[in-house]
Amino acid sequence: MMLLQLLAVERLKIRRKAIWPLIAAGGFGVVLLQAANYALRYDYLMKLNADNPWGHMLSEMHFLAVPSLIMGLAIIASMIAGVEHATNSWKQTLALPLSRLSVYAAKFVLLMGLMFAACTMLAVGTVVLGLCLSLGTDIPYTELLRVSYLPLLAALPIGAVQLWLSVSLANQAIPLTVGVLGTVVSMFGMTLGDFVPYKWPMLDNQWNEPLIPAALGLTVGLLIYVAGSVHFVRKDVK
Amino acid sequence: MWAVLRSEWIKWRKSPILWLIFVSPALCSLIGLLESDDMSGGNQWDELLHTMGIMHALLLMPLLAGVFSASVCRLEHAGGGWKQLLALPVSRGAVYIGKFVSVMLLLLATQAVFLGALLLVGTIKGYTDPIQWPGLLFSLIGSWLACMPLASLQMGVSVAWASFAAPLAINAIFTLPNIIIANSERFAPYYPWDQPVLVMLSQQLDDGPDAFHLSMTTLCSVISVSFVLFFVVGQMYFRRKPI
């Protein structure tokens, strides 16, 4: 119950901060980019993947979505934590009769909820784009859900780290640079070892089982989240 | 003008943004070290510049230009610093130029560190080919100059927006499509986020997307015109902005 109230508070704090347009830009932006990609070389791409047009589009979508997902996590985490940093109001927030654990939890749930919304926009946009490109009505829903939501689970550790850094450091240049670096590293994801978290959102591994990075992401992400909230509880705020 | 620059230097002398100049060269050196050399017979240093430079100029440099612009405005946005700074006997125009020059100097320092990293990686790999200094320096200085339109655009956005993350979000939204737009010879030269990589790799690629074979005159004129345009608009906006 308290968490719901806190979420409502957090929602008020991010009003008029252009976070929703940003989420839409992330979710539909990837779709637009893919649309441009197809518009520029429709015939070539259709000939190349005549046997499995949907599967190919989904895998390209996934490839474009991963860097946007990581950059998005960094930016949204910084904006959510930045509300208190910018107005020097950590003391005010924490002076309220709330446990620090739940304040941190609300921020984390908000971050993940916003990214979940972006992933949903991506999924819906992908279906619409596919239909517009006349890839057929034989939509592979399992694959669609896998490409849309499993990367988010696999990126949970990245989100937890970004939120931790953004909350604990006043200078947002540091968490955002970490996010920029992570984005670039993730583009080389395929060459990294299976144990590197920045590879997990690609869902590619030696066992060829996309559920493994997602499960790993969920576990490690929750561990980092717990570590972050313990640190937040003990931290001195300015 | 000199005083403005010196006061900027004092402000970020001890801040972590100075460390950011090592970020891109360090990551690119890692890529350079891990990538195995293909024996295509080209000059080894050119191949290395290509391997390391594509990451540096295609993604990291545009993204860092945004981080630097947001960083030099951070202190002013944070503590009501704009009022304090503009109450001093300096013109707003000079303040804006000082901030822009700081960003360009940080980017120049990044290029210098990148050059050092490139030489280091080549030495570690035991390259024997002669270094082609004119081409190498052209790539590094050229891509630095090609950052100017982008940096002035980011400067304007950073001044306008008090949030640190917002200008960076804008920057990221426009940087990620780079990878696709770079393939288009029609649009790439007009896309500020793609200009650094086009200049940096213009001499290295014999085969590659057509966008990399543009005439230098076209690219140079697009870059200088868009720089003047973005800078003048940004500065005019800052001079009229109510603080």
Tab-separated table of N, CA and C in Angstrom, chain B residues 87-193:
chain	number	residue	atom	x	y	z
B	87	ALA	N	26.305	38.379	-13.074
B	87	ALA	CA	26.388	39.645	-12.349
B	87	ALA	C	27.790	40.229	-12.433
B	88	LEU	N	28.750	39.390	-12.813
B	88	LEU	CA	30.126	39.878	-12.946
B	88	LEU	C	30.239	40.724	-14.214
B	89	PRO	N	31.248	41.580	-14.262
B	89	PRO	CA	31.376	42.449	-15.447
B	89	PRO	C	31.918	41.694	-16.663
B	90	VAL	N	31.145	40.707	-17.122
B	90	VAL	CA	31.494	40.037	-18.383
B	90	VAL	C	30.234	40.033	-19.230
B	91	SER	N	30.426	40.039	-20.548
B	91	SER	CA	29.241	40.018	-21.395
B	91	SER	C	28.748	38.580	-21.504
B	92	ARG	N	27.440	38.445	-21.739
B	92	ARG	CA	26.884	37.101	-21.884
B	92	ARG	C	27.514	36.384	-23.071
B	93	GLY	N	27.773	37.148	-24.113
B	93	GLY	CA	28.399	36.552	-25.294
B	93	GLY	C	29.731	35.914	-24.930
B	94	ALA	N	30.532	36.618	-24.131
B	94	ALA	CA	31.845	36.101	-23.758
B	94	ALA	C	31.703	34.839	-22.910
B	95	VAL	N	30.705	34.830	-22.023
B	95	VAL	CA	30.493	33.640	-21.189
B	95	VAL	C	30.180	32.442	-22.081
B	96	TYR	N	29.306	32.672	-23.072
B	96	TYR	CA	28.906	31.580	-23.958
B	96	TYR	C	30.098	31.057	-24.751
B	97	ILE	N	30.888	32.017	-25.293
B	97	ILE	CA	32.068	31.601	-26.056
B	97	ILE	C	33.027	30.836	-25.157
B	98	GLY	N	33.197	31.343	-23.912
B	98	GLY	CA	34.114	30.677	-22.984
B	98	GLY	C	33.694	29.244	-22.727
B	99	LYS	N	32.403	29.024	-22.546
B	99	LYS	CA	31.922	27.669	-22.291
B	99	LYS	C	32.140	26.781	-23.513
B	100	PHE	N	31.847	27.344	-24.691
B	100	PHE	CA	32.029	26.551	-25.913
B	100	PHE	C	33.500	26.195	-26.116
B	101	VAL	N	34.379	27.194	-25.891
B	101	VAL	CA	35.809	26.927	-26.071
B	101	VAL	C	36.266	25.861	-25.080
B	102	SER	N	35.725	25.883	-23.853
B	102	SER	CA	36.101	24.850	-22.880
B	102	SER	C	35.740	23.465	-23.398
B	103	VAL	N	34.535	23.346	-23.957
B	103	VAL	CA	34.117	22.038	-24.486
B	103	VAL	C	35.065	21.597	-25.596
B	104	MET	N	35.409	22.534	-26.495
B	104	MET	CA	36.290	22.171	-27.599
B	104	MET	C	37.672	21.792	-27.084
B	105	LEU	N	38.142	22.486	-26.013
B	105	LEU	CA	39.459	22.142	-25.468
B	105	LEU	C	39.429	20.748	-24.844
B	106	LEU	N	38.332	20.421	-24.164
B	106	LEU	CA	38.221	19.075	-23.589
B	106	LEU	C	38.239	18.018	-24.695
B	107	LEU	N	37.547	18.328	-25.797
B	107	LEU	CA	37.541	17.373	-26.912
B	107	LEU	C	38.933	17.268	-27.540
B	108	LEU	N	39.639	18.405	-27.600
B	108	LEU	CA	40.996	18.378	-28.156
B	108	LEU	C	41.903	17.514	-27.281
B	109	ALA	N	41.750	17.678	-25.955
B	109	ALA	CA	42.543	16.856	-25.039
B	109	ALA	C	42.217	15.378	-25.244
B	110	THR	N	40.936	15.081	-25.487
B	110	THR	CA	40.558	13.691	-25.760
B	110	THR	C	41.273	13.170	-27.001
B	111	GLN	N	41.333	14.024	-28.043
B	111	GLN	CA	42.016	13.610	-29.267
B	111	GLN	C	43.490	13.338	-28.997
B	112	ALA	N	44.105	14.199	-28.168
B	112	ALA	CA	45.527	14.025	-27.872
B	112	ALA	C	45.753	12.709	-27.134
B	113	VAL	N	44.890	12.415	-26.155
B	113	VAL	CA	45.024	11.153	-25.428
B	113	VAL	C	44.789	9.979	-26.374
B	114	PHE	N	43.834	10.169	-27.304
B	114	PHE	CA	43.547	9.107	-28.268
B	114	PHE	C	44.777	8.827	-29.131
B	115	LEU	N	45.464	9.904	-29.561
B	115	LEU	CA	46.687	9.730	-30.354
B	115	LEU	C	47.710	8.929	-29.562
B	116	GLY	N	47.881	9.320	-28.268
B	116	GLY	CA	48.823	8.596	-27.414
B	116	GLY	C	48.441	7.126	-27.312
B	117	ALA	N	47.144	6.858	-27.129
B	117	ALA	CA	46.674	5.475	-26.989
B	117	ALA	C	46.942	4.687	-28.265
B	118	LEU	N	46.716	5.366	-29.415
B	118	LEU	CA	46.940	4.706	-30.700
B	118	LEU	C	48.407	4.304	-30.846
B	119	LEU	N	49.304	5.256	-30.513
B	119	LEU	CA	50.735	4.968	-30.637
B	119	LEU	C	51.131	3.845	-29.688
B	120	LEU	N	50.538	3.866	-28.487
B	120	LEU	CA	50.867	2.852	-27.488
B	120	LEU	C	50.445	1.462	-27.962
B	121	VAL	N	49.194	1.380	-28.455
B	121	VAL	CA	48.697	0.072	-28.917
B	121	VAL	C	49.556	-0.442	-30.059
B	122	GLY	N	49.898	0.459	-31.007
B	122	GLY	CA	50.737	0.055	-32.132
B	122	GLY	C	52.093	-0.443	-31.671
B	123	THR	N	52.671	0.249	-30.683
B	123	THR	CA	53.983	-0.151	-30.175
B	123	THR	C	53.898	-1.514	-29.495
B	124	ILE	N	52.814	-1.712	-28.708
B	124	ILE	CA	52.653	-3.000	-28.019
B	124	ILE	C	52.534	-4.122	-29.039
B	125	LYS	N	51.813	-3.847	-30.139
B	125	LYS	CA	51.643	-4.881	-31.156
B	125	LYS	C	52.879	-5.013	-32.044
B	126	GLY	N	53.880	-4.140	-31.843
B	126	GLY	CA	55.124	-4.241	-32.598
B	126	GLY	C	54.989	-3.902	-34.068
B	127	TYR	N	54.277	-2.814	-34.376
B	127	TYR	CA	54.117	-2.439	-35.775
B	127	TYR	C	55.430	-1.945	-36.349
B	128	THR	N	55.711	-2.312	-37.592
B	128	THR	CA	56.960	-1.894	-38.215
B	128	THR	C	56.739	-0.887	-39.336
B	129	ASP	N	55.491	-0.770	-39.814
B	129	ASP	CA	55.241	0.174	-40.905
B	129	ASP	C	55.514	1.603	-40.451
B	130	PRO	N	55.950	2.471	-41.395
B	130	PRO	CA	56.152	3.870	-41.006
B	130	PRO	C	54.804	4.541	-40.736
B	131	ILE	N	54.800	5.426	-39.750
B	131	ILE	CA	53.568	6.158	-39.463
B	131	ILE	C	53.385	7.256	-40.491
B	132	GLN	N	52.178	7.336	-41.048
B	132	GLN	CA	51.918	8.413	-42.009
B	132	GLN	C	51.333	9.597	-41.261
B	133	TRP	N	52.226	10.423	-40.750
B	133	TRP	CA	51.792	11.515	-39.872
B	133	TRP	C	50.775	12.457	-40.493
B	134	PRO	N	50.983	12.908	-41.781
B	134	PRO	CA	50.001	13.877	-42.301
B	134	PRO	C	48.587	13.320	-42.275
B	135	GLY	N	48.425	12.051	-42.712
B	135	GLY	CA	47.094	11.463	-42.747
B	135	GLY	C	46.515	11.300	-41.359
B	136	LEU	N	47.375	10.841	-40.455
B	136	LEU	CA	46.925	10.585	-39.077
B	136	LEU	C	46.473	11.879	-38.416
B	137	LEU	N	47.318	12.914	-38.537
B	137	LEU	CA	46.962	14.184	-37.898
B	137	LEU	C	45.739	14.797	-38.555
B	138	PHE	N	45.625	14.607	-39.896
B	138	PHE	CA	44.442	15.127	-40.572
B	138	PHE	C	43.181	14.483	-39.990
B	139	SER	N	43.236	13.157	-39.783
B	139	SER	CA	42.068	12.457	-39.257
B	139	SER	C	41.691	12.987	-37.886
B	140	LEU	N	42.715	13.123	-37.018
B	140	LEU	CA	42.420	13.501	-35.633
B	140	LEU	C	41.944	14.947	-35.540
B	141	ILE	N	42.684	15.865	-36.195
B	141	ILE	CA	42.297	17.275	-36.098
B	141	ILE	C	41.024	17.525	-36.883
B	142	GLY	N	40.892	16.854	-38.034
B	142	GLY	CA	39.698	17.029	-38.845
B	142	GLY	C	38.450	16.588	-38.110
B	143	SER	N	38.520	15.439	-37.439
B	143	SER	CA	37.316	14.968	-36.754
B	143	SER	C	37.029	15.852	-35.544
B	144	TRP	N	38.076	16.438	-34.978
B	144	TRP	CA	37.860	17.387	-33.877
B	144	TRP	C	37.092	18.604	-34.382
B	145	LEU	N	37.553	19.146	-35.522
B	145	LEU	CA	36.861	20.309	-36.087
B	145	LEU	C	35.436	19.940	-36.500
B	146	ALA	N	35.252	18.700	-36.940
B	146	ALA	CA	33.921	18.280	-37.373
B	146	ALA	C	32.955	18.150	-36.202
B	147	CYS	N	33.487	18.163	-34.983
B	147	CYS	CA	32.617	18.126	-33.797
B	147	CYS	C	32.006	19.490	-33.516
B	148	MET	N	32.510	20.550	-34.181
B	148	MET	CA	32.085	21.898	-33.794
B	148	MET	C	30.587	22.149	-33.965
B	149	PRO	N	29.970	21.743	-35.100
B	149	PRO	CA	28.515	21.970	-35.199
B	149	PRO	C	27.772	21.233	-34.095
B	150	LEU	N	28.160	19.986	-33.880
B	150	LEU	CA	27.509	19.168	-32.868
B	150	LEU	C	27.683	19.771	-31.478
B	151	ALA	N	28.924	20.207	-31.183
B	151	ALA	CA	29.181	20.770	-29.854
B	151	ALA	C	28.395	22.059	-29.648
B	152	SER	N	28.265	22.877	-30.714
B	152	SER	CA	27.539	24.129	-30.497
B	152	SER	C	26.050	23.858	-30.350
B	153	LEU	N	25.551	22.839	-31.048
B	153	LEU	CA	24.157	22.445	-30.882
B	153	LEU	C	23.905	21.984	-29.442
B	154	GLN	N	24.800	21.129	-28.947
B	154	GLN	CA	24.654	20.608	-27.588
B	154	GLN	C	24.791	21.700	-26.543
B	155	MET	N	25.681	22.675	-26.850
B	155	MET	CA	25.887	23.799	-25.937
B	155	MET	C	24.571	24.559	-25.764
B	156	GLY	N	23.903	24.812	-26.893
B	156	GLY	CA	22.629	25.521	-26.836
B	156	GLY	C	21.608	24.774	-25.999
B	157	VAL	N	21.506	23.456	-26.231
B	157	VAL	CA	20.525	22.659	-25.497
B	157	VAL	C	20.879	22.626	-24.011
B	158	SER	N	22.179	22.506	-23.708
B	158	SER	CA	22.592	22.417	-22.301
B	158	SER	C	22.319	23.712	-21.558
B	159	VAL	N	22.519	24.843	-22.236
B	159	VAL	CA	22.258	26.126	-21.590
B	159	VAL	C	20.764	26.294	-21.333
B	160	ALA	N	19.964	25.816	-22.304
B	160	ALA	CA	18.528	26.035	-22.206
B	160	ALA	C	17.886	25.180	-21.124
B	161	TRP	N	18.427	23.985	-20.889
B	161	TRP	CA	17.748	23.011	-20.055
B	161	TRP	C	18.490	22.816	-18.745
B	162	ALA	N	17.819	23.039	-17.631
B	162	ALA	CA	18.502	22.934	-16.345
B	162	ALA	C	18.817	21.495	-15.992
B	163	SER	N	18.041	20.554	-16.525
B	163	SER	CA	18.295	19.157	-16.178
B	163	SER	C	19.586	18.685	-16.839
B	164	PHE	N	20.344	17.855	-16.114
B	164	PHE	CA	21.595	17.364	-16.685
B	164	PHE	C	21.329	16.290	-17.720
B	165	ALA	N	20.325	15.450	-17.429
B	165	ALA	CA	20.113	14.279	-18.276
B	165	ALA	C	19.414	14.629	-19.588
B	166	ALA	N	18.586	15.695	-19.587
B	166	ALA	CA	17.779	15.973	-20.771
B	166	ALA	C	18.622	16.234	-22.023
B	167	PRO	N	19.633	17.133	-21.953
B	167	PRO	CA	20.427	17.326	-23.174
B	167	PRO	C	21.123	16.050	-23.608
B	168	LEU	N	21.520	15.243	-22.624
B	168	LEU	CA	22.178	13.992	-22.976
B	168	LEU	C	21.216	13.024	-23.632
B	169	ALA	N	19.954	13.059	-23.166
B	169	ALA	CA	18.964	12.178	-23.775
B	169	ALA	C	18.788	12.552	-25.234
B	170	ILE	N	18.674	13.870	-25.497
B	170	ILE	CA	18.544	14.340	-26.871
B	170	ILE	C	19.731	13.850	-27.688
B	171	ASN	N	20.913	14.010	-27.093
B	171	ASN	CA	22.128	13.633	-27.800
B	171	ASN	C	22.133	12.142	-28.123
B	172	ALA	N	21.738	11.317	-27.127
B	172	ALA	CA	21.753	9.871	-27.349
B	172	ALA	C	20.751	9.480	-28.421
B	173	ILE	N	19.579	10.149	-28.403
B	173	ILE	CA	18.548	9.814	-29.388
B	173	ILE	C	19.073	10.053	-30.799
B	174	PHE	N	19.877	11.111	-30.956
B	174	PHE	CA	20.383	11.392	-32.295
B	174	PHE	C	21.678	10.658	-32.626
B	175	THR	N	22.391	10.179	-31.601
B	175	THR	CA	23.661	9.513	-31.881
B	175	THR	C	23.459	8.060	-32.293
B	176	LEU	N	22.490	7.374	-31.647
B	176	LEU	CA	22.331	5.951	-31.947
B	176	LEU	C	21.985	5.686	-33.418
B	177	PRO	N	21.153	6.524	-34.066
B	177	PRO	CA	20.878	6.256	-35.487
B	177	PRO	C	22.075	6.435	-36.403
B	178	ASN	N	23.164	7.041	-35.881
B	178	ASN	CA	24.396	7.208	-36.650
B	178	ASN	C	24.765	5.994	-37.463
B	179	ILE	N	24.619	4.839	-36.808
B	179	ILE	CA	25.110	3.595	-37.386
B	179	ILE	C	24.404	3.334	-38.705
B	180	ILE	N	23.124	3.695	-38.763
B	180	ILE	CA	22.378	3.452	-39.997
B	180	ILE	C	22.584	4.601	-40.975
B	181	ILE	N	22.564	5.843	-40.449
B	181	ILE	CA	22.640	6.988	-41.344
B	181	ILE	C	24.002	7.074	-42.029
B	182	ALA	N	25.056	6.594	-41.356
B	182	ALA	CA	26.389	6.656	-41.946
B	182	ALA	C	26.444	5.930	-43.281
B	183	ASN	N	25.526	5.010	-43.513
B	183	ASN	CA	25.524	4.268	-44.764
B	183	ASN	C	24.919	5.043	-45.914
B	184	SER	N	24.288	6.160	-45.612
B	184	SER	CA	23.577	6.863	-46.660
B	184	SER	C	24.386	8.053	-47.134
B	185	GLU	N	24.777	8.049	-48.419
B	185	GLU	CA	25.611	9.155	-48.881
B	185	GLU	C	24.795	10.429	-49.029
B	186	ARG	N	23.456	10.286	-49.106
B	186	ARG	CA	22.658	11.480	-49.298
B	186	ARG	C	22.479	12.250	-48.006
B	187	PHE	N	22.286	11.519	-46.895
B	187	PHE	CA	21.951	12.209	-45.653
B	187	PHE	C	23.144	12.381	-44.713
B	188	ALA	N	24.081	11.444	-44.732
B	188	ALA	CA	25.142	11.437	-43.723
B	188	ALA	C	25.880	12.773	-43.600
B	189	PRO	N	26.304	13.427	-44.720
B	189	PRO	CA	27.082	14.659	-44.537
B	189	PRO	C	26.293	15.782	-43.874
B	190	TYR	N	24.956	15.700	-43.931
B	190	TYR	CA	24.168	16.774	-43.334
B	190	TYR	C	23.770	16.452	-41.905
B	191	TYR	N	24.208	15.332	-41.394
B	191	TYR	CA	23.798	14.901	-40.058
B	191	TYR	C	24.949	15.206	-39.098
B	192	PRO	N	24.797	16.222	-38.221
B	192	PRO	CA	25.942	16.657	-37.413
B	192	PRO	C	26.588	15.520	-36.618
B	193	TRP	N	25.783	14.534	-36.224
B	193	TRP	CA	26.340	13.475	-35.385
B	193	TRP	C	27.220	12.523	-36.183
